CSV table of C-alpha atoms and ligand atoms in Angstrom, one decimal:
chain,number,residue,atom,x,y,z
A,1,UNK,CA,0.0,0.0,0.0
A,2,UNK,CA,1.3,3.5,-0.8
A,3,UNK,CA,1.3,5.8,2.2
A,4,UNK,CA,-0.3,9.1,1.1
A,5,UNK,CA,1.6,12.2,2.2
A,6,UNK,CA,-0.4,14.6,4.3
A,7,UNK,CA,-1.0,18.0,2.6
A,8,UNK,CA,1.1,20.9,4.0
A,9,UNK,CA,-0.6,23.8,5.8
A,10,UNK,CA,1.2,27.0,6.9
A,11,UNK,CA,-0.5,28.7,9.8
A,12,UNK,CA,0.6,32.3,9.9
A,13,UNK,CA,0.2,32.7,13.7
A,14,UNK,CA,-0.3,30.8,16.9
A,15,UNK,CA,-4.1,30.1,17.0
A,16,UNK,CA,-5.8,28.3,19.9
A,17,UNK,CA,-4.4,24.7,20.3
A,18,UNK,CA,-7.7,23.0,19.9
A,19,UNK,CA,-7.8,23.9,16.3
A,20,UNK,CA,-4.2,23.0,15.6
A,21,UNK,CA,-4.7,19.5,17.2
A,22,UNK,CA,-7.7,18.9,14.9
A,23,UNK,CA,-5.8,20.1,11.8
A,24,UNK,CA,-2.7,17.9,12.6
A,25,UNK,CA,-4.8,14.8,12.0
A,26,UNK,CA,-5.1,15.7,8.3
A,27,UNK,CA,-2.2,18.0,7.6
A,28,UNK,CA,1.5,18.4,8.1
A,29,UNK,CA,1.4,21.6,10.1
A,30,UNK,CA,3.8,24.5,10.3
A,31,UNK,CA,2.9,27.4,12.6
A,32,UNK,CA,4.6,30.8,12.5
A,33,UNK,CA,5.2,31.3,16.3
A,34,UNK,CA,6.2,35.0,16.3
A,35,UNK,CA,3.7,37.4,17.7
A,36,UNK,CA,4.0,39.6,14.6
A,37,UNK,CA,2.8,38.4,11.2
A,38,UNK,CA,5.4,36.8,9.0
A,39,UNK,CA,7.3,39.4,7.0
A,40,UNK,CA,6.4,39.5,3.3
A,41,UNK,CA,9.5,37.7,2.2
A,42,UNK,CA,8.8,34.8,4.6
A,43,UNK,CA,5.2,34.5,3.5
A,44,UNK,CA,6.3,34.5,-0.2
A,45,UNK,CA,8.7,31.7,0.6
A,46,UNK,CA,6.3,29.7,2.8
A,47,UNK,CA,3.5,29.6,0.3
A,48,UNK,CA,5.8,28.1,-2.3
A,49,UNK,CA,5.2,24.6,-1.2
A,50,UNK,CA,2.0,25.1,0.9
A,51,UNK,CA,-1.2,23.2,0.0
A,52,UNK,CA,-3.2,25.2,2.5
A,53,UNK,CA,-2.9,28.4,4.4
A,54,UNK,CA,-4.4,29.6,7.6
A,55,UNK,CA,-4.4,33.4,7.5
A,56,UNK,CA,-5.3,36.3,9.8
A,57,UNK,CA,-6.7,39.7,8.8
A,58,UNK,CA,-3.2,41.2,9.0
A,59,UNK,CA,-1.8,38.9,6.3
A,60,UNK,CA,-2.2,40.5,2.9
A,61,UNK,CA,-3.0,37.7,0.4
A,62,UNK,CA,-2.8,39.4,-3.0
A,63,UNK,CA,-2.0,38.4,-6.5
A,64,UNK,CA,1.8,38.3,-5.9
A,65,UNK,CA,1.4,35.8,-3.0
A,66,UNK,CA,-1.0,33.7,-5.1
A,67,UNK,CA,1.4,33.7,-8.0
A,68,UNK,CA,4.0,32.3,-5.7
A,69,UNK,CA,1.8,29.5,-4.5
A,70,UNK,CA,1.5,26.9,-7.2
A,71,UNK,CA,0.2,24.1,-4.9
A,72,UNK,CA,-2.2,26.3,-2.8
A,73,UNK,CA,-5.8,24.9,-2.8
A,74,UNK,CA,-7.4,26.5,0.3
A,75,UNK,CA,-7.0,29.6,2.4
A,76,UNK,CA,-8.8,29.3,5.8
A,77,UNK,CA,-9.1,32.7,7.2
A,78,UNK,CA,-9.2,33.0,11.0
A,79,UNK,CA,-11.8,35.9,11.0
A,80,UNK,CA,-15.2,36.6,9.5
A,81,UNK,CA,-13.9,39.6,7.5
A,82,UNK,CA,-11.7,38.7,4.5
A,83,UNK,CA,-10.9,42.1,2.9
A,84,UNK,CA,-7.2,41.2,3.2
A,85,UNK,CA,-7.6,38.4,0.6
A,86,UNK,CA,-8.0,39.0,-3.1
A,87,UNK,CA,-11.0,36.7,-3.5
A,88,UNK,CA,-11.3,37.2,-7.3
A,89,UNK,CA,-7.8,36.1,-7.9
A,90,UNK,CA,-8.1,33.1,-5.6
A,91,UNK,CA,-11.3,32.0,-7.3
A,92,UNK,CA,-9.7,32.3,-10.7
A,93,UNK,CA,-7.0,29.9,-9.6
A,94,UNK,CA,-9.4,27.5,-8.1
A,95,UNK,CA,-8.4,28.3,-4.5
A,96,UNK,CA,-11.1,27.9,-1.8
A,97,UNK,CA,-11.4,30.6,0.7
A,98,UNK,CA,-13.2,30.1,4.0
A,99,UNK,CA,-13.9,32.4,7.0
A,100,UNK,CA,-15.3,32.1,10.6
A,101,UNK,CA,-18.8,33.6,10.6
A,102,UNK,CA,-21.4,33.1,13.4
A,103,UNK,CA,-19.1,31.8,16.1
A,104,UNK,CA,-17.9,35.3,16.9
A,105,UNK,CA,-21.1,37.2,16.3
A,106,UNK,CA,-22.3,37.5,19.9
A,107,UNK,CA,-18.8,38.3,21.3
A,108,UNK,CA,-18.4,41.1,18.7
A,109,UNK,CA,-21.9,42.5,19.4
A,110,UNK,CA,-21.2,42.5,23.1
A,111,UNK,CA,-18.0,44.5,22.4
A,112,UNK,CA,-19.9,47.0,20.2
A,113,UNK,CA,-22.1,47.6,23.2
A,114,UNK,CA,-19.1,47.8,25.5
A,115,UNK,CA,-17.7,50.6,23.4
A,116,UNK,CA,-21.1,52.3,23.1
A,117,UNK,CA,-21.8,52.4,26.8
A,118,UNK,CA,-18.2,53.2,27.8
A,119,UNK,CA,-18.2,56.1,25.3
A,120,UNK,CA,-21.6,57.4,26.3
A,121,UNK,CA,-20.7,57.4,30.0
A,122,UNK,CA,-17.0,58.4,29.7
A,123,UNK,CA,-16.0,55.3,31.5
A,124,UNK,CA,-12.3,55.1,30.4
A,125,UNK,CA,-11.7,58.8,31.3
A,126,UNK,CA,-13.5,58.4,34.6
A,127,UNK,CA,-11.3,55.4,35.4
A,128,UNK,CA,-8.2,57.4,34.7
A,129,UNK,CA,-9.6,60.2,36.9
A,130,UNK,CA,-10.1,58.0,39.9
A,131,UNK,CA,-6.6,56.3,39.6
A,132,UNK,CA,-4.8,59.6,39.1
A,133,UNK,CA,-5.9,60.9,42.5
A,134,UNK,CA,-7.6,63.9,40.8
A,135,UNK,CA,-11.0,62.8,42.4
A,136,UNK,CA,-11.3,65.3,45.2
A,137,UNK,CA,-15.1,66.1,45.4
A,138,UNK,CA,-17.1,63.2,46.5
A,139,UNK,CA,-20.2,63.7,44.4
A,140,UNK,CA,-21.3,66.6,42.2
A,141,UNK,CA,-24.6,67.0,40.3
A,142,UNK,CA,-22.6,68.0,37.2
A,143,UNK,CA,-19.7,65.7,37.4
A,144,UNK,CA,-19.0,63.5,34.3
A,145,UNK,CA,-22.4,63.9,32.7
A,146,UNK,CA,-22.8,61.5,29.8
A,147,UNK,CA,-25.5,60.6,27.3
A,148,UNK,CA,-28.6,58.6,27.9
A,149,UNK,CA,-28.8,55.3,26.2
A,150,UNK,CA,-32.0,53.7,27.4
A,151,UNK,CA,-35.0,54.7,25.2
A,152,UNK,CA,-32.8,56.5,22.6
A,153,UNK,CA,-32.3,55.8,18.9
A,154,UNK,CA,-29.7,53.4,17.6
A,155,UNK,CA,-28.8,53.3,13.9
A,156,UNK,CA,-27.0,50.2,12.7
A,157,UNK,CA,-25.2,50.3,9.3
A,158,UNK,CA,-24.8,46.8,7.9
A,159,UNK,CA,-27.6,44.6,9.1
A,160,UNK,CA,-26.0,41.2,8.9
A,161,UNK,CA,-25.1,38.7,11.6
A,162,UNK,CA,-23.4,41.1,13.9
A,163,UNK,CA,-25.6,44.1,13.1
A,164,UNK,CA,-28.7,42.1,14.0
A,165,UNK,CA,-27.1,40.8,17.2
A,166,UNK,CA,-26.4,44.4,18.2
A,167,UNK,CA,-30.1,45.2,17.5
A,168,UNK,CA,-31.2,42.3,19.8
A,169,UNK,CA,-29.3,43.9,22.6
A,170,UNK,CA,-30.8,47.3,21.8
A,171,UNK,CA,-34.3,45.9,22.4
A,172,UNK,CA,-33.4,45.4,26.1
A,173,UNK,CA,-32.5,49.1,26.2
A,174,UNK,CA,-35.9,49.9,24.8
A,175,UNK,CA,-34.4,51.7,21.9
A,176,UNK,CA,-35.8,52.8,18.6
A,177,UNK,CA,-33.8,50.6,16.1
A,178,UNK,CA,-33.0,52.0,12.7
A,179,UNK,CA,-30.9,50.1,10.1
A,180,UNK,CA,-29.3,50.7,6.8
A,181,UNK,CA,-28.1,47.7,4.7
A,182,UNK,CA,-27.5,46.7,1.1
A,183,UNK,CA,-30.7,44.6,1.2
A,184,UNK,CA,-33.9,45.3,3.1
A,185,UNK,CA,-34.9,42.6,5.5
A,186,UNK,CA,-38.7,42.7,6.2
A,187,UNK,CA,-38.6,39.6,8.4
A,188,UNK,CA,-35.9,41.0,10.6
A,189,UNK,CA,-37.8,44.3,10.7
A,190,UNK,CA,-40.7,42.5,12.3
A,191,UNK,CA,-38.7,40.3,14.6
A,192,UNK,CA,-36.5,43.0,15.9
A,193,UNK,CA,-38.8,46.0,15.5
A,194,UNK,CA,-36.3,47.6,13.3
A,195,UNK,CA,-37.0,50.3,10.6
A,196,UNK,CA,-35.1,50.5,7.4
A,197,UNK,CA,-33.8,54.1,6.7
A,198,UNK,CA,-31.7,55.5,3.8
A,199,UNK,CA,-28.2,56.1,5.1
A,200,UNK,CA,-28.4,59.9,5.3
A,201,UNK,CA,-31.7,59.7,7.2
A,202,UNK,CA,-30.3,57.1,9.6
A,203,UNK,CA,-27.4,59.4,10.3
A,204,UNK,CA,-29.6,62.4,11.0
A,205,UNK,CA,-31.9,60.6,13.4
A,206,UNK,CA,-29.6,58.3,15.4
A,207,UNK,CA,-28.2,59.0,18.9
A,208,UNK,CA,-25.8,56.1,18.4
A,209,UNK,CA,-24.5,55.0,15.0
A,210,UNK,CA,-22.9,51.6,14.9
A,211,UNK,CA,-20.9,50.3,11.9
A,212,UNK,CA,-21.1,46.6,11.1
A,213,UNK,CA,-20.5,46.4,7.3
A,214,UNK,CA,-17.6,44.5,5.7
A,215,UNK,CA,-14.9,46.6,4.0
A,216,UNK,CA,-15.4,46.6,0.3
A,217,UNK,CA,-15.0,49.2,-2.5
A,218,UNK,CA,-18.5,50.4,-1.7
A,219,UNK,CA,-18.0,50.8,2.0
A,220,UNK,CA,-14.5,52.4,1.9
A,221,UNK,CA,-14.8,55.8,3.6
A,222,UNK,CA,-18.6,55.4,3.7
A,223,UNK,CA,-18.5,57.7,6.8
A,224,UNK,CA,-16.8,60.8,5.5
A,225,UNK,CA,-16.9,64.5,6.3
A,226,UNK,CA,-20.2,65.1,4.6
A,227,UNK,CA,-21.9,62.2,6.4
A,228,UNK,CA,-20.4,63.1,9.8
A,229,UNK,CA,-22.0,66.5,9.4
A,230,UNK,CA,-25.4,65.0,9.1
A,231,UNK,CA,-25.1,63.4,12.6
A,232,UNK,CA,-26.4,65.0,15.8
A,233,UNK,CA,-23.9,67.0,17.8
A,234,UNK,CA,-24.9,64.7,20.7
A,235,UNK,CA,-24.4,61.5,18.7
A,236,UNK,CA,-21.8,58.8,19.2
A,237,UNK,CA,-20.2,56.7,16.4
A,238,UNK,CA,-19.1,53.1,17.2
A,239,UNK,CA,-17.0,51.3,14.7
A,240,UNK,CA,-16.4,47.5,15.1
A,241,UNK,CA,-16.3,46.9,11.3
A,242,UNK,CA,-13.1,48.0,9.6
A,243,UNK,CA,-11.1,51.2,10.1
A,244,UNK,CA,-11.2,52.1,6.4
A,245,UNK,CA,-15.0,52.4,6.5
A,246,UNK,CA,-14.4,55.7,8.2
A,247,UNK,CA,-12.3,58.6,6.9
A,248,UNK,CA,-10.2,59.1,10.1
A,249,UNK,CA,-9.1,62.7,9.2
A,250,UNK,CA,-12.8,63.7,8.9
A,251,UNK,CA,-13.6,61.9,12.1
A,252,UNK,CA,-10.9,63.6,14.1
A,253,UNK,CA,-12.1,67.0,12.8
A,254,UNK,CA,-15.7,66.0,13.7
A,255,UNK,CA,-14.7,65.1,17.3
A,256,UNK,CA,-12.5,68.2,17.8
A,257,UNK,CA,-15.1,70.6,16.4
A,258,UNK,CA,-18.0,69.0,18.1
A,259,UNK,CA,-20.0,67.9,15.1
A,260,UNK,CA,-20.6,64.7,17.0
A,261,UNK,CA,-20.2,63.9,20.7
A,262,UNK,CA,-17.9,60.9,20.7
A,263,UNK,CA,-16.6,57.7,19.1
A,264,UNK,CA,-15.9,54.2,20.2
A,265,UNK,CA,-13.4,52.6,17.9
A,266,UNK,CA,-12.1,49.0,17.8
A,267,UNK,CA,-10.7,49.2,14.3
A,268,UNK,CA,-8.4,51.7,12.5
A,269,UNK,CA,-7.3,52.6,9.0
A,270,UNK,CA,-3.8,51.2,9.8
A,271,UNK,CA,-3.3,48.6,12.5
A,272,UNK,CA,-1.5,49.0,14.9
A,273,UNK,CA,-2.6,52.6,15.0
A,274,UNK,CA,-0.9,55.7,16.2
A,275,UNK,CA,-2.4,59.2,15.9
A,276,UNK,CA,-1.5,61.8,18.5
A,277,UNK,CA,-4.4,64.0,17.5
A,278,UNK,CA,-6.9,61.3,18.1
A,279,UNK,CA,-5.2,60.0,21.3
A,280,UNK,CA,-5.5,63.5,22.8
A,281,UNK,CA,-9.2,63.5,22.6
A,282,UNK,CA,-11.2,62.6,25.7
A,283,UNK,CA,-14.4,61.8,23.9
A,284,UNK,CA,-13.2,58.6,22.3
A,285,UNK,CA,-12.8,55.1,23.6
A,286,UNK,CA,-10.2,53.1,21.7
A,287,UNK,CA,-9.5,49.4,21.6
A,288,UNK,CA,-6.9,47.4,19.6
A,289,UNK,CA,-9.2,45.3,17.4
A,290,UNK,CA,-10.5,43.0,20.1
A,291,UNK,CA,-14.1,42.6,19.1
A,292,UNK,CA,-14.1,38.8,18.9
A,293,UNK,CA,-11.5,38.4,21.7
A,294,UNK,CA,-13.3,36.1,24.1
A,295,UNK,CA,-12.1,32.6,25.1
A,296,UNK,CA,-15.4,31.2,23.7
A,297,UNK,CA,-15.2,33.0,20.3
A,298,UNK,CA,-11.5,32.5,19.7
A,299,UNK,CA,-11.6,28.8,20.5
A,300,UNK,CA,-14.7,28.3,18.3
A,301,UNK,CA,-13.0,30.2,15.5
A,302,UNK,CA,-10.0,27.8,15.7
A,303,UNK,CA,-12.4,24.8,15.6
A,304,UNK,CA,-14.2,26.2,12.5
A,305,UNK,CA,-10.9,26.9,10.7
A,306,UNK,CA,-10.1,23.2,11.4
A,307,UNK,CA,-13.5,22.0,10.2
A,308,UNK,CA,-13.1,23.9,7.0
A,309,UNK,CA,-9.6,22.4,6.3
A,310,UNK,CA,-10.7,18.9,7.2
A,311,UNK,CA,-13.8,19.0,5.1
A,312,UNK,CA,-11.7,20.1,2.1
A,313,UNK,CA,-9.1,17.4,2.7
A,314,UNK,CA,-11.9,14.8,2.7
A,315,UNK,CA,-13.1,16.2,-0.7
A,316,UNK,CA,-16.2,17.9,0.8
A,317,UNK,CA,-17.3,21.5,0.4
A,318,UNK,CA,-16.0,23.4,3.5
A,319,UNK,CA,-18.9,24.5,5.8
A,320,UNK,CA,-18.1,28.2,5.6
A,321,UNK,CA,-16.9,28.7,2.1
A,322,UNK,CA,-16.7,32.4,1.0
A,323,UNK,CA,-16.2,32.0,-2.8
A,324,UNK,CA,-18.8,29.5,-3.9
A,325,UNK,CA,-18.0,30.3,-7.5
A,326,UNK,CA,-14.8,28.3,-7.0
A,327,UNK,CA,-16.9,25.2,-7.2
A,328,UNK,CA,-17.2,25.8,-10.9
A,329,UNK,CA,-13.5,26.0,-11.3
A,330,UNK,CA,-12.3,23.0,-9.3
A,331,UNK,CA,-13.9,20.5,-7.0
A,332,UNK,CA,-12.8,20.3,-3.3
A,333,UNK,CA,-9.9,18.1,-2.2
A,334,UNK,CA,-6.2,17.7,-2.9
A,335,UNK,CA,-6.5,14.9,-5.5
A,336,UNK,CA,-8.1,17.1,-8.1
B,401,NAP,P1,-22.4,39.9,7.5
B,401,NAP,O1,-23.3,38.9,8.2
B,401,NAP,O2,-22.0,39.6,6.1
B,401,NAP,O3,-23.0,41.3,7.6
B,401,NAP,C1,-22.6,42.4,6.9
B,401,NAP,C2,-23.8,43.2,6.4
B,401,NAP,O4,-23.4,44.4,5.8
B,401,NAP,C3,-24.7,42.4,5.5
B,401,NAP,O5,-26.0,42.5,6.0
B,401,NAP,C4,-24.5,43.1,4.2
B,401,NAP,O6,-25.4,43.0,3.1
B,401,NAP,C5,-24.2,44.5,4.6
B,401,NAP,N1,-23.5,45.3,3.5
B,401,NAP,C6,-22.5,44.8,2.7
B,401,NAP,N2,-22.1,45.8,1.9
B,401,NAP,C7,-22.9,46.9,2.2
B,401,NAP,C8,-23.0,48.2,1.6
B,401,NAP,N3,-22.2,48.6,0.6
B,401,NAP,N4,-23.9,49.0,2.1
B,401,NAP,C9,-24.7,48.6,3.1
B,401,NAP,N5,-24.6,47.4,3.7
B,401,NAP,C10,-23.8,46.5,3.2
B,401,NAP,O7,-21.1,40.0,8.3
B,401,NAP,P2,-20.9,40.0,9.9
B,401,NAP,O8,-20.5,38.6,10.3
B,401,NAP,O9,-22.0,40.7,10.5
B,401,NAP,O10,-19.5,40.8,10.0
B,401,NAP,C11,-19.5,42.2,9.5
B,401,NAP,C12,-18.1,42.7,9.5
B,401,NAP,O11,-17.7,43.0,10.8
B,401,NAP,C13,-17.0,41.8,9.0
B,401,NAP,O12,-16.9,41.8,7.6
B,401,NAP,C14,-15.8,42.3,9.7
B,401,NAP,O13,-15.1,43.3,8.8
B,401,NAP,C15,-16.3,43.0,10.9
B,401,NAP,N6,-15.9,42.3,12.2
B,401,NAP,C16,-15.1,43.0,13.1
B,401,NAP,C17,-14.8,42.4,14.2
B,401,NAP,C18,-13.9,43.0,15.3
B,401,NAP,O14,-13.1,42.4,15.9
B,401,NAP,N7,-14.0,44.3,15.4
B,401,NAP,C19,-15.2,41.1,14.5
B,401,NAP,C20,-16.0,40.4,13.6
B,401,NAP,C21,-16.4,41.1,12.4
B,401,NAP,P3,-27.0,42.7,3.0
B,401,NAP,O15,-27.7,43.9,3.5
B,401,NAP,O16,-27.1,42.4,1.6
B,401,NAP,O17,-27.2,41.5,3.9
B,402,GLV,C1,-12.4,40.4,12.9
B,402,GLV,O1,-12.3,41.6,12.7
B,402,GLV,C2,-13.1,39.6,12.0
B,402,GLV,O2,-13.3,40.0,10.8
B,402,GLV,O3,-13.3,38.4,12.3
B,403,GLV,C1,-26.6,58.1,43.4
B,403,GLV,O1,-25.7,57.5,43.9
B,403,GLV,C2,-27.9,58.2,44.0
B,403,GLV,O2,-28.1,57.6,45.0
B,403,GLV,O3,-28.7,58.9,43.4
């Protein structure tokens, strides 16, 4: 009997061990153990003999990488967003791309709410105030006044898995729920009591605007100077989508000049992010892209990455395939 060689997978960062253990049953695994992403030259070299890749959103998988990857058949992204991968080029080459939807939805929606509440009530600044010893007056009627959340209006842009999960939480805060999305969702409108609004109307009417769209050519700088000017001066913008959905220059201007009241940001145009002008502002809450960072979500993402790779190795369609058109180019599995 001929022993079949296991296909090779290069995993661009340490992911939770549960996933790696599963993958090892079907693949010869190499993990890049540095905390930082592999440098471009390294990635270019590693893909040369890789049959599969596990990528993160900080790995840019473009045409040049794909041109260097003659054996590559599947890219399993450890994230739901996949704007770092050139899907069209992958599909053309018959490369399957998978992501990790659903398992991180609730954790990310919780975090959108963490940012929303923290920004509305100045939590981070108040924490610094207490620690610094500046707190001298026990209680004052006008100290640290924030914005009401309960009963106010939330506007959700991008009404997919995470957007809807954010809306479900808003029901508990007795909020009026507005949404804008590419496609109207009458069933969800009934279920969640949400109203569809054109983007500009949503921006005018909302006390809290939450971004939950993917980054695409259409959503790039969707929130620009003109749109920020439509928002209420008391409104708060929360971005858990992708940094490039917002024009940061315009946002800093809006925050400095008081066109809006504050912002809670988990994502930035460049990551890691550094912007002294933004960092000086007190009306922002900033986080280093940790929306899905819970034990539960991150372990479940590792398992889903593994399930995608294993299904493919068995010649089955991976459970969370992104580019279904690839099925017309090449069937799943390494023997094809
Ligand atoms: P999803 O279910 O695909 O939802 C995205 C929604 O946005 C869909 O409803 C979609 O279209 C809508 N949309 C797409 N393009 C649009 C456009 N041009 N204008 C208006 N709406 C548009 O994805 P998800 O699982 O909720 O994730 C959403 C995004 O969140 C991801 O792509 C990722 O970038 C980001 N994310 C961030 C974190 C974090 O750590 N901060 C964690 C997870 C995800 P339809 O209206 O046609 O349905
Ligand atoms: C995180 O940002 C993701 O897209 O999963
Ligand atoms: C505040 O602590 C109050 O009792 O109103």
